């Protein structure tokens, strides 16, 4: 039996189109709106990121989040704040590198990271 591969990551969203544009700005790709209310971004070299319409706002933390590698955490955070993200605390530095917890416009957590000693 051949192992599976991830085709896409799906995120519930009250405003799928707006979130697709936010993540396209952060990760690259072109946001696409489907007639059924879904939106998605085909990411360069990665699975599709899809946004499924829901009427329920995010209420609890998720058990999965993305670590997004950037060259400058402060600069990236500032750009994302202007796009509707919020920061959770300050940048933290440890033996693995540096990271800053952020929330996308609908509250889903992700981290901006700058790893140490990894290509």
mmCIF file of N, CA, C and O in Angstrom, residues 41 64 84:
data_model
loop_
_atom_site.group_PDB
_atom_site.id
_atom_site.type_symbol
_atom_site.label_atom_id
_atom_site.label_comp_id
_atom_site.label_asym_id
_atom_site.label_seq_id
_atom_site.Cartn_x
_atom_site.Cartn_y
_atom_site.Cartn_z
ATOM 1 N N UNK A 41 -6.100 28.848 -2.111
ATOM 2 C CA UNK A 41 -4.839 29.345 -2.650
ATOM 3 C C UNK A 41 -3.995 28.125 -2.976
ATOM 4 O O UNK A 41 -3.787 27.266 -2.121
ATOM 5 N N UNK A 64 -3.582 22.064 15.743
ATOM 6 C CA UNK A 64 -2.609 22.141 14.647
ATOM 7 C C UNK A 64 -2.467 23.605 14.262
ATOM 8 O O UNK A 64 -3.455 24.325 14.186
ATOM 9 N N UNK A 84 -4.653 42.725 9.018
ATOM 10 C CA UNK A 84 -5.713 42.250 9.897
ATOM 11 C C UNK A 84 -5.319 41.156 10.867
ATOM 12 O O UNK A 84 -6.152 40.675 11.632
#
